[in-house]
mmCIF file of C-alpha atoms and ligand atoms in Angstrom:
data_model
loop_
_atom_site.group_PDB
_atom_site.id
_atom_site.type_symbol
_atom_site.label_atom_id
_atom_site.label_comp_id
_atom_site.label_asym_id
_atom_site.label_seq_id
_atom_site.Cartn_x
_atom_site.Cartn_y
_atom_site.Cartn_z
ATOM 1 C CA UNK A 1 52.191 -15.061 6.590
ATOM 2 C CA UNK A 2 49.039 -13.438 7.601
ATOM 3 C CA UNK A 3 46.742 -12.974 4.712
ATOM 4 C CA UNK A 4 45.562 -9.488 4.178
ATOM 5 C CA UNK A 5 41.920 -9.037 4.916
ATOM 6 C CA UNK A 6 40.023 -8.282 1.806
ATOM 7 C CA UNK A 7 38.130 -5.060 2.090
ATOM 8 C CA UNK A 8 34.565 -5.993 2.857
ATOM 9 C CA UNK A 9 32.562 -5.961 -0.262
ATOM 10 C CA UNK A 10 29.579 -3.775 0.142
ATOM 11 C CA UNK A 11 26.561 -5.693 -0.958
ATOM 12 C CA UNK A 12 24.856 -3.659 -3.531
ATOM 13 C CA UNK A 13 21.589 -2.490 -2.166
ATOM 14 C CA UNK A 14 18.991 -3.531 -4.625
ATOM 15 C CA UNK A 15 15.937 -1.401 -4.658
ATOM 16 C CA UNK A 16 12.703 -2.014 -6.466
ATOM 17 C CA UNK A 17 10.333 0.751 -7.379
ATOM 18 C CA UNK A 18 6.876 1.127 -8.769
ATOM 19 C CA UNK A 19 7.183 1.362 -12.531
ATOM 20 C CA UNK A 20 5.135 4.287 -13.708
ATOM 21 C CA UNK A 21 4.736 4.296 -17.474
ATOM 22 C CA UNK A 22 1.449 6.091 -17.997
ATOM 23 C CA UNK A 23 2.372 9.569 -19.388
ATOM 24 C CA UNK A 24 -0.667 11.060 -17.669
ATOM 25 C CA UNK A 25 0.427 9.684 -14.269
ATOM 26 C CA UNK A 26 3.998 10.925 -14.831
ATOM 27 C CA UNK A 27 2.711 14.407 -15.629
ATOM 28 C CA UNK A 28 0.316 14.497 -12.663
ATOM 29 C CA UNK A 29 3.021 13.204 -10.312
ATOM 30 C CA UNK A 30 5.108 16.283 -11.192
ATOM 31 C CA UNK A 31 2.092 18.501 -10.613
ATOM 32 C CA UNK A 32 1.538 16.775 -7.260
ATOM 33 C CA UNK A 33 5.141 17.480 -6.197
ATOM 34 C CA UNK A 34 4.839 21.086 -7.326
ATOM 35 C CA UNK A 35 1.596 21.425 -5.397
ATOM 36 C CA UNK A 36 3.332 20.218 -2.198
ATOM 37 C CA UNK A 37 6.335 22.465 -2.743
ATOM 38 C CA UNK A 38 4.146 25.512 -3.084
ATOM 39 C CA UNK A 39 1.854 24.951 -0.099
ATOM 40 C CA UNK A 40 1.143 28.364 1.382
ATOM 41 C CA UNK A 41 -0.669 27.527 4.593
ATOM 42 C CA UNK A 42 1.916 27.739 7.387
ATOM 43 C CA UNK A 43 0.524 24.878 9.465
ATOM 44 C CA UNK A 44 0.594 22.661 6.361
ATOM 45 C CA UNK A 45 4.073 23.647 5.253
ATOM 46 C CA UNK A 46 5.425 22.957 8.760
ATOM 47 C CA UNK A 47 4.446 19.302 8.717
ATOM 48 C CA UNK A 48 5.624 18.330 5.255
ATOM 49 C CA UNK A 49 8.137 15.509 5.242
ATOM 50 C CA UNK A 50 10.652 16.408 2.482
ATOM 51 C CA UNK A 51 11.826 12.794 2.040
ATOM 52 C CA UNK A 52 8.268 11.643 1.369
ATOM 53 C CA UNK A 53 7.752 14.460 -1.127
ATOM 54 C CA UNK A 54 10.670 13.156 -3.185
ATOM 55 C CA UNK A 55 9.537 9.549 -3.055
ATOM 56 C CA UNK A 56 7.490 8.598 -6.118
ATOM 57 C CA UNK A 57 6.569 5.257 -4.527
ATOM 58 C CA UNK A 58 4.753 7.064 -1.727
ATOM 59 C CA UNK A 59 3.249 9.836 -3.816
ATOM 60 C CA UNK A 60 1.829 7.637 -6.572
ATOM 61 C CA UNK A 61 -0.357 5.703 -4.125
ATOM 62 C CA UNK A 62 -1.847 8.875 -2.645
ATOM 63 C CA UNK A 63 -2.474 10.140 -6.158
ATOM 64 C CA UNK A 64 -4.109 6.929 -7.327
ATOM 65 C CA UNK A 65 -6.171 6.677 -4.142
ATOM 66 C CA UNK A 66 -7.701 10.026 -5.139
ATOM 67 C CA UNK A 67 -8.205 8.944 -8.753
ATOM 68 C CA UNK A 68 -5.353 11.196 -9.959
ATOM 69 C CA UNK A 69 -6.949 14.331 -8.542
ATOM 70 C CA UNK A 70 -3.891 16.403 -7.530
ATOM 71 C CA UNK A 71 -5.805 18.734 -5.244
ATOM 72 C CA UNK A 72 -7.458 15.905 -3.294
ATOM 73 C CA UNK A 73 -4.217 13.901 -3.143
ATOM 74 C CA UNK A 74 -2.425 16.979 -1.753
ATOM 75 C CA UNK A 75 -5.034 17.324 1.011
ATOM 76 C CA UNK A 76 -4.824 13.618 1.735
ATOM 77 C CA UNK A 77 -1.056 13.510 2.162
ATOM 78 C CA UNK A 78 -1.067 16.744 4.204
ATOM 79 C CA UNK A 79 -3.596 15.149 6.569
ATOM 80 C CA UNK A 80 -1.252 12.171 6.868
ATOM 81 C CA UNK A 81 1.676 14.470 7.739
ATOM 82 C CA UNK A 82 -0.496 16.261 10.339
ATOM 83 C CA UNK A 83 -1.517 12.940 11.879
ATOM 84 C CA UNK A 84 2.106 11.761 11.958
ATOM 85 C CA UNK A 85 3.142 14.884 13.838
ATOM 86 C CA UNK A 86 0.143 14.800 16.168
ATOM 87 C CA UNK A 87 0.892 11.317 17.459
ATOM 88 C CA UNK A 88 4.660 11.850 17.195
ATOM 89 C CA UNK A 89 4.991 8.841 14.928
ATOM 90 C CA UNK A 90 8.724 9.014 14.256
ATOM 91 C CA UNK A 91 9.473 8.899 17.954
ATOM 92 C CA UNK A 92 6.916 6.142 18.627
ATOM 93 C CA UNK A 93 8.393 4.147 15.777
ATOM 94 C CA UNK A 94 11.624 3.784 17.681
ATOM 95 C CA UNK A 95 10.448 3.798 21.273
ATOM 96 C CA UNK A 96 6.915 2.420 21.511
ATOM 97 C CA UNK A 97 6.498 -1.053 22.976
ATOM 98 C CA UNK A 98 3.192 -2.702 23.691
ATOM 99 C CA UNK A 99 3.832 -3.656 27.286
ATOM 100 C CA UNK A 100 1.595 -6.700 27.553
ATOM 101 C CA UNK A 101 2.038 -8.004 24.036
ATOM 102 C CA UNK A 102 2.398 -11.649 25.129
ATOM 103 C CA UNK A 103 -0.870 -11.555 27.065
ATOM 104 C CA UNK A 104 -2.704 -9.771 24.242
ATOM 105 C CA UNK A 105 -1.327 -12.311 21.745
ATOM 106 C CA UNK A 106 -3.217 -15.051 23.544
ATOM 107 C CA UNK A 107 -6.636 -13.414 23.358
ATOM 108 C CA UNK A 108 -6.106 -11.613 20.073
ATOM 109 C CA UNK A 109 -3.554 -13.725 18.197
ATOM 110 C CA UNK A 110 -2.055 -11.732 15.330
ATOM 111 C CA UNK A 111 1.250 -11.922 13.531
ATOM 112 C CA UNK A 112 3.247 -11.466 10.371
ATOM 113 C CA UNK A 113 4.140 -14.794 8.868
ATOM 114 C CA UNK A 114 6.282 -15.047 5.708
ATOM 115 C CA UNK A 115 4.917 -13.821 2.364
ATOM 116 C CA UNK A 116 2.489 -14.585 -0.465
ATOM 117 C CA UNK A 117 3.501 -15.661 -3.990
ATOM 118 C CA UNK A 118 3.470 -12.030 -5.163
ATOM 119 C CA UNK A 119 5.787 -11.036 -2.287
ATOM 120 C CA UNK A 120 3.186 -9.391 -0.048
ATOM 121 C CA UNK A 121 3.933 -10.009 3.628
ATOM 122 C CA UNK A 122 1.188 -12.103 5.229
ATOM 123 C CA UNK A 123 -0.600 -10.694 8.257
ATOM 124 C CA UNK A 124 -2.759 -13.113 10.250
ATOM 125 C CA UNK A 125 -5.491 -12.234 12.730
ATOM 126 C CA UNK A 126 -7.425 -14.833 14.742
ATOM 127 C CA UNK A 127 -10.727 -13.301 15.789
ATOM 128 C CA UNK A 128 -12.412 -16.336 17.401
ATOM 129 C CA UNK A 129 -10.536 -15.894 20.664
ATOM 130 C CA UNK A 130 -11.021 -12.166 20.760
ATOM 131 C CA UNK A 131 -12.714 -10.395 23.594
ATOM 132 C CA UNK A 132 -12.221 -6.633 23.172
ATOM 133 C CA UNK A 133 -13.288 -5.992 26.762
ATOM 134 C CA UNK A 134 -10.443 -8.198 27.974
ATOM 135 C CA UNK A 135 -7.949 -6.679 25.517
ATOM 136 C CA UNK A 136 -8.807 -3.164 26.632
ATOM 137 C CA UNK A 137 -8.521 -4.232 30.269
ATOM 138 C CA UNK A 138 -4.903 -5.205 29.587
ATOM 139 C CA UNK A 139 -4.066 -2.108 27.592
ATOM 140 C CA UNK A 140 -5.795 1.146 26.618
ATOM 141 C CA UNK A 141 -7.698 1.424 23.303
ATOM 142 C CA UNK A 142 -5.411 4.341 22.462
ATOM 143 C CA UNK A 143 -2.286 2.213 22.844
ATOM 144 C CA UNK A 144 -3.793 -0.614 20.821
ATOM 145 C CA UNK A 145 -4.600 1.851 18.039
ATOM 146 C CA UNK A 146 -1.064 3.284 18.069
ATOM 147 C CA UNK A 147 0.279 -0.244 17.988
ATOM 148 C CA UNK A 148 -1.825 -1.107 14.951
ATOM 149 C CA UNK A 149 -0.836 2.158 13.204
ATOM 150 C CA UNK A 150 2.815 1.309 13.817
ATOM 151 C CA UNK A 151 2.285 -2.067 12.167
ATOM 152 C CA UNK A 152 1.263 -0.249 8.968
ATOM 153 C CA UNK A 153 4.201 2.150 9.237
ATOM 154 C CA UNK A 154 6.585 -0.772 9.744
ATOM 155 C CA UNK A 155 5.256 -2.484 6.623
ATOM 156 C CA UNK A 156 5.700 0.654 4.565
ATOM 157 C CA UNK A 157 9.196 1.456 5.858
ATOM 158 C CA UNK A 158 10.679 -2.055 6.189
ATOM 159 C CA UNK A 159 8.659 -5.154 5.351
ATOM 160 C CA UNK A 160 7.666 -4.318 1.763
ATOM 161 C CA UNK A 161 11.288 -3.561 0.916
ATOM 162 C CA UNK A 162 12.527 -6.784 2.562
ATOM 163 C CA UNK A 163 10.031 -8.884 0.616
ATOM 164 C CA UNK A 164 10.873 -6.994 -2.586
ATOM 165 C CA UNK A 165 14.501 -8.070 -2.236
ATOM 166 C CA UNK A 166 13.528 -11.721 -1.894
ATOM 167 C CA UNK A 167 11.073 -11.649 -4.794
ATOM 168 C CA UNK A 168 13.198 -9.226 -6.816
ATOM 169 C CA UNK A 169 10.217 -7.076 -7.612
ATOM 170 C CA UNK A 170 8.399 -4.067 -6.236
ATOM 171 C CA UNK A 171 6.092 -4.960 -3.335
ATOM 172 C CA UNK A 172 3.484 -2.609 -1.946
ATOM 173 C CA UNK A 173 0.746 -4.557 -0.242
ATOM 174 C CA UNK A 174 -0.023 -6.797 2.688
ATOM 175 C CA UNK A 175 -1.951 -10.043 2.396
ATOM 176 C CA UNK A 176 -4.395 -10.249 5.295
ATOM 177 C CA UNK A 177 -5.836 -13.492 6.598
ATOM 178 C CA UNK A 178 -8.612 -12.994 9.133
ATOM 179 C CA UNK A 179 -9.975 -16.123 10.760
ATOM 180 C CA UNK A 180 -13.476 -15.892 12.271
ATOM 181 C CA UNK A 181 -13.739 -19.482 13.462
ATOM 182 C CA UNK A 182 -15.805 -19.804 16.636
ATOM 183 C CA UNK A 183 -16.486 -16.089 16.839
ATOM 184 C CA UNK A 184 -19.222 -15.443 19.354
ATOM 185 C CA UNK A 185 -22.239 -13.585 17.995
ATOM 186 C CA UNK A 186 -21.969 -11.156 20.917
ATOM 187 C CA UNK A 187 -18.496 -10.183 19.658
ATOM 188 C CA UNK A 188 -19.930 -9.283 16.295
ATOM 189 C CA UNK A 189 -22.106 -6.587 17.854
ATOM 190 C CA UNK A 190 -19.479 -5.411 20.321
ATOM 191 C CA UNK A 191 -19.252 -1.640 20.008
ATOM 192 C CA UNK A 192 -15.623 -1.497 21.111
ATOM 193 C CA UNK A 193 -14.640 -3.932 18.399
ATOM 194 C CA UNK A 194 -16.492 -1.956 15.736
ATOM 195 C CA UNK A 195 -14.930 1.315 16.925
ATOM 196 C CA UNK A 196 -11.473 -0.243 16.902
ATOM 197 C CA UNK A 197 -11.967 -1.685 13.414
ATOM 198 C CA UNK A 198 -13.355 1.601 12.141
ATOM 199 C CA UNK A 199 -10.366 3.481 13.480
ATOM 200 C CA UNK A 200 -7.748 1.062 12.231
ATOM 201 C CA UNK A 201 -9.328 0.745 8.784
ATOM 202 C CA UNK A 202 -9.566 4.538 8.714
ATOM 203 C CA UNK A 203 -5.836 4.898 9.403
ATOM 204 C CA UNK A 204 -4.998 2.248 6.824
ATOM 205 C CA UNK A 205 -7.083 3.890 4.103
ATOM 206 C CA UNK A 206 -6.215 7.499 4.845
ATOM 207 C CA UNK A 207 -2.524 7.174 5.695
ATOM 208 C CA UNK A 208 -1.351 4.037 3.920
ATOM 209 C CA UNK A 209 -3.326 4.048 0.671
ATOM 210 C CA UNK A 210 -3.264 1.040 -1.646
ATOM 211 C CA UNK A 211 -1.462 -1.016 0.986
ATOM 212 C CA UNK A 212 -3.711 -4.066 0.792
ATOM 213 C CA UNK A 213 -2.961 -6.726 -1.781
ATOM 214 C CA UNK A 214 -5.642 -9.094 -0.508
ATOM 215 C CA UNK A 215 -7.863 -9.811 2.471
ATOM 216 C CA UNK A 216 -9.136 -13.371 2.894
ATOM 217 C CA UNK A 217 -11.755 -13.887 5.577
ATOM 218 C CA UNK A 218 -12.020 -17.501 6.734
ATOM 219 C CA UNK A 219 -14.721 -19.467 8.515
ATOM 220 C CA UNK A 220 -17.292 -16.755 7.927
ATOM 221 C CA UNK A 221 -20.589 -18.063 9.229
ATOM 222 C CA UNK A 222 -24.093 -16.751 8.856
ATOM 223 C CA UNK A 223 -23.782 -14.185 11.683
ATOM 224 C CA UNK A 224 -20.668 -12.813 10.040
ATOM 225 C CA UNK A 225 -22.601 -11.506 7.021
ATOM 226 C CA UNK A 226 -24.423 -8.908 9.105
ATOM 227 C CA UNK A 227 -21.190 -7.939 10.829
ATOM 228 C CA UNK A 228 -19.398 -7.591 7.532
ATOM 229 C CA UNK A 229 -22.058 -5.319 6.100
ATOM 230 C CA UNK A 230 -21.516 -3.045 9.143
ATOM 231 C CA UNK A 231 -17.730 -3.094 8.752
ATOM 232 C CA UNK A 232 -17.825 -2.596 5.004
ATOM 233 C CA UNK A 233 -19.466 0.789 5.585
ATOM 234 C CA UNK A 234 -15.988 2.001 6.616
ATOM 235 C CA UNK A 235 -14.324 0.560 3.543
ATOM 236 C CA UNK A 236 -13.746 2.314 0.257
ATOM 237 C CA UNK A 237 -14.595 0.536 -3.011
ATOM 238 C CA UNK A 238 -10.966 -0.376 -3.754
ATOM 239 C CA UNK A 239 -10.486 -2.031 -0.360
ATOM 240 C CA UNK A 240 -13.807 -3.874 -0.636
ATOM 241 C CA UNK A 241 -12.718 -5.316 -3.996
ATOM 242 C CA UNK A 242 -9.746 -6.982 -2.310
ATOM 243 C CA UNK A 243 -11.841 -8.797 0.288
ATOM 244 C CA UNK A 244 -12.840 -12.449 -0.234
ATOM 245 C CA UNK A 245 -15.127 -14.197 2.214
ATOM 246 C CA UNK A 246 -14.928 -17.981 2.653
ATOM 247 C CA UNK A 247 -16.542 -20.576 4.888
ATOM 248 C CA UNK A 248 -14.625 -23.688 5.902
ATOM 249 C CA UNK A 249 -13.255 -24.580 2.482
ATOM 250 C CA UNK A 250 -10.639 -21.890 2.110
ATOM 251 C CA UNK A 251 -7.506 -24.021 1.864
ATOM 252 C CA UNK A 252 -7.236 -24.278 -1.918
ATOM 253 C CA UNK A 253 -8.011 -20.562 -2.283
ATOM 254 C CA UNK A 254 -5.172 -19.710 0.095
ATOM 255 C CA UNK A 255 -2.817 -22.062 -1.720
ATOM 256 C CA UNK A 256 -3.549 -20.248 -4.993
ATOM 257 C CA UNK A 257 -1.986 -17.154 -3.425
ATOM 258 C CA UNK A 258 0.520 -18.601 -0.960
ATOM 259 C CA UNK A 259 3.141 -21.336 -1.354
ATOM 260 C CA UNK A 260 2.527 -24.237 0.977
ATOM 261 C CA UNK A 261 5.787 -23.695 2.902
ATOM 262 C CA UNK A 262 4.757 -20.113 3.682
ATOM 263 C CA UNK A 263 1.281 -21.074 4.917
ATOM 264 C CA UNK A 264 0.919 -22.259 8.541
ATOM 265 C CA UNK A 265 -0.175 -25.868 8.891
ATOM 266 C CA UNK A 266 -3.285 -24.762 10.801
ATOM 267 C CA UNK A 267 -4.512 -23.172 7.558
ATOM 268 C CA UNK A 268 -3.565 -26.221 5.482
ATOM 269 C CA UNK A 269 0.026 -25.328 4.550
ATOM 270 C CA UNK A 270 3.184 -27.129 5.642
ATOM 271 C CA UNK A 271 4.854 -24.493 7.856
ATOM 272 C CA UNK A 272 4.959 -25.256 11.567
ATOM 273 C CA UNK A 273 7.701 -22.981 12.931
ATOM 274 C CA UNK A 274 8.536 -25.451 15.696
ATOM 275 C CA UNK A 275 10.683 -22.943 17.547
ATOM 276 C CA UNK A 276 9.039 -20.259 19.648
ATOM 277 C CA UNK A 277 5.783 -22.173 19.917
ATOM 278 C CA UNK A 278 4.510 -22.223 16.342
ATOM 279 C CA UNK A 279 3.763 -19.924 13.427
ATOM 280 C CA UNK A 280 1.708 -17.447 15.460
ATOM 281 C CA UNK A 281 4.714 -16.534 17.609
ATOM 282 C CA UNK A 282 7.762 -17.042 15.403
ATOM 283 C CA UNK A 283 7.691 -13.693 13.552
ATOM 284 C CA UNK A 284 8.930 -15.774 10.591
ATOM 285 C CA UNK A 285 9.922 -13.786 7.542
ATOM 286 C CA UNK A 286 12.833 -11.640 6.396
ATOM 287 C CA UNK A 287 12.113 -9.312 9.359
ATOM 288 C CA UNK A 288 12.857 -12.029 11.939
ATOM 289 C CA UNK A 289 15.525 -10.812 14.345
ATOM 290 C CA UNK A 290 18.161 -12.771 16.284
ATOM 291 C CA UNK A 291 16.090 -11.991 19.353
ATOM 292 C CA UNK A 292 13.077 -13.651 17.727
ATOM 293 C CA UNK A 293 15.026 -16.845 17.141
ATOM 294 C CA UNK A 294 16.177 -17.161 20.752
ATOM 295 C CA UNK A 295 14.183 -19.087 23.317
ATOM 296 C CA UNK A 296 13.087 -16.543 25.825
ATOM 297 C CA UNK A 297 12.167 -16.935 29.431
ATOM 298 C CA UNK A 298 8.442 -16.640 29.303
ATOM 299 C CA UNK A 299 6.183 -17.180 32.297
ATOM 300 C CA UNK A 300 4.601 -20.615 32.416
ATOM 301 C CA UNK A 301 1.091 -19.335 31.778
ATOM 302 C CA UNK A 302 2.207 -17.727 28.508
ATOM 303 C CA UNK A 303 3.942 -20.923 27.352
ATOM 304 C CA UNK A 304 0.898 -23.009 28.297
ATOM 305 C CA UNK A 305 -1.356 -20.472 26.608
ATOM 306 C CA UNK A 306 0.655 -20.789 23.402
ATOM 307 C CA UNK A 307 0.470 -24.584 23.472
ATOM 308 C CA UNK A 308 -3.281 -24.426 24.063
ATOM 309 C CA UNK A 309 -3.724 -21.949 21.228
ATOM 310 C CA UNK A 310 -1.709 -24.063 18.799
ATOM 311 C CA UNK A 311 -3.772 -27.133 19.684
ATOM 312 C CA UNK A 312 -6.916 -25.123 19.127
ATOM 313 C CA UNK A 313 -5.695 -23.910 15.733
ATOM 314 C CA UNK A 314 -4.700 -27.421 14.650
ATOM 315 C CA UNK A 315 -8.036 -28.860 15.708
ATOM 316 C CA UNK A 316 -9.662 -26.550 13.172
ATOM 317 C CA UNK A 317 -7.631 -27.721 10.223
ATOM 318 C CA UNK A 318 -8.139 -31.353 11.219
ATOM 319 C CA UNK A 319 -11.866 -30.904 10.855
ATOM 320 C CA UNK A 320 -11.392 -29.271 7.479
ATOM 321 C CA UNK A 321 -8.872 -31.820 6.294
ATOM 322 C CA UNK A 322 -11.038 -34.769 7.240
ATOM 323 C CA UNK A 323 -13.944 -33.207 5.388
ATOM 324 C CA UNK A 324 -11.830 -32.380 2.364
ATOM 325 C CA UNK A 325 -10.265 -35.835 2.357
ATOM 326 C CA UNK A 326 -13.696 -37.446 2.521
ATOM 327 C CA UNK A 327 -14.851 -35.346 -0.411
ATOM 328 C CA UNK A 328 -11.733 -36.165 -2.405
ATOM 329 C CA UNK A 329 -12.100 -39.871 -1.612
ATOM 330 C CA UNK A 330 -15.700 -39.794 -2.789
ATOM 331 C CA UNK A 331 -14.663 -38.025 -5.971
ATOM 332 C CA UNK A 332 -11.913 -40.595 -6.589
ATOM 333 C CA UNK A 333 -14.262 -43.506 -5.979
ATOM 334 C CA UNK A 334 -16.792 -41.979 -8.344
ATOM 335 C CA UNK A 335 -14.093 -41.602 -10.983
ATOM 336 C CA UNK A 336 -12.892 -45.180 -10.515
ATOM 337 C CA UNK A 337 -16.440 -46.437 -10.759
ATOM 338 C CA UNK A 338 -16.908 -44.556 -14.019
ATOM 339 C CA UNK A 339 -13.676 -45.990 -15.469
ATOM 340 C CA UNK A 340 -14.700 -49.484 -14.397
ATOM 341 C CA UNK A 341 -18.107 -49.084 -16.044
ATOM 342 C CA UNK A 342 -16.490 -47.791 -19.221
ATOM 343 C CA UNK A 343 -14.067 -50.706 -19.297
ATOM 344 C CA UNK A 344 -16.901 -53.176 -18.797
ATOM 345 C CA UNK A 345 -18.866 -51.604 -21.652
ATOM 346 C CA UNK A 346 -15.795 -51.708 -23.896
ATOM 347 C CA UNK A 347 -15.126 -55.322 -22.966
ATOM 348 C CA UNK A 348 -18.709 -56.242 -23.765
ATOM 349 C CA UNK A 349 -18.486 -54.431 -27.096
ATOM 350 C CA UNK A 350 -15.248 -56.266 -27.976
ATOM 351 C CA UNK A 351 -16.755 -59.634 -27.181
ATOM 352 C CA UNK A 352 -19.766 -58.804 -29.333
ATOM 353 C CA UNK A 353 -17.485 -57.638 -32.156
ATOM 354 C CA UNK A 354 -15.492 -60.870 -32.021
ATOM 355 C CA UNK A 355 -18.659 -62.929 -32.002
ATOM 356 C CA UNK A 356 -19.821 -61.103 -35.132
ATOM 357 C CA UNK A 357 -16.424 -61.609 -36.775
ATOM 358 C CA UNK A 358 -16.491 -65.309 -35.972
ATOM 359 C CA UNK A 359 -20.019 -65.565 -37.378
ATOM 360 C CA UNK A 360 -18.983 -63.769 -40.578
ATOM 361 C CA UNK A 361 -15.960 -65.997 -41.195
ATOM 362 C CA UNK A 362 -17.912 -69.173 -40.566
ATOM 363 C CA UNK A 363 -16.124 -71.842 -38.609
ATOM 364 C CA UNK A 364 -12.708 -70.721 -39.804
ATOM 365 C CA UNK A 365 -10.185 -70.771 -36.961
ATOM 366 C CA UNK A 366 -8.002 -67.769 -36.446
ATOM 367 C CA UNK A 367 -4.344 -68.501 -36.952
ATOM 368 C CA UNK A 368 -2.253 -68.422 -33.782
ATOM 369 C CA UNK A 369 0.066 -65.488 -33.749
ATOM 370 C CA UNK A 370 3.804 -66.042 -33.735
ATOM 371 C CA UNK A 371 5.603 -64.472 -30.855
HETATM 372 ZN ZN1 ZN B 1 5.470 -20.903 10.251
#
């Protein structure tokens, strides 16, 4: 007898939302909604996205970004809606593809890779290989900017929610790791790079407020300080607070925020994503598609480029690990030496004590102890 198929159980969609408990925020959120519903300017009212207006999770971040000033938050979100319409974001979201992504990946490696302990998706950027002139030869600055805006939109629409389900908590932030190893000084004064960074930070701050849970900059050398002071001019105080700048010894700081199995081995974690040529290309995380898991037919130069890049990344961590290991070994030896010294001192003291005891009791022999 054929068993009747059980009706497919619909998995209950769990959703996690920002918990707003502050009575003042709750009150101002209502005022914010009212302010959007009663917009009188025709060009403004035409662009309003009704689904966003009903979504407290979106509204609260615009409101907080403007320090709970309803009027300023209204202007901010209206500008976002105008920008969305201007670039036709909803259409791009479905149809835009960066044509030469594989080539760009090799000179500007960047990827999402799993998530931090708090659930924030991790976004990695390797700047040391970057040459903006080459990137913009492959694709137009405009396309690169659209591509980077779409990354933010994708996080907001999909990735935060996917990570929230895994961590069973509300997630609204990306954890950025930006590696500046081997960056050429000429890159740090490259106008195209500064313009690109200014534009992408601008989009992130103006359209995706409070979307950064942390930004760890690695291998920041002396030249980087000047560069960073130029870049930080574009950053608001809240964003700046999230940025941490480290030299070569970043591993333990990263591991405070990220579990070892979510951190690529080239940064000192244990993840290697052996398929698809390593962590930089695996798209590992709850967003990984079946297509991502398949081996695709890539041209030889791309495959070789990936191998070369992985070797380069691993060579960095080897240097760090050797240094760290040496330091740890020295620390251990120092500790052992101290213990040895202490033991010797104690031994000496015991011998002296016994000698005194023997003296005090004359020539009396101590009785052997029964076992
Ligand atoms: Zn990995």
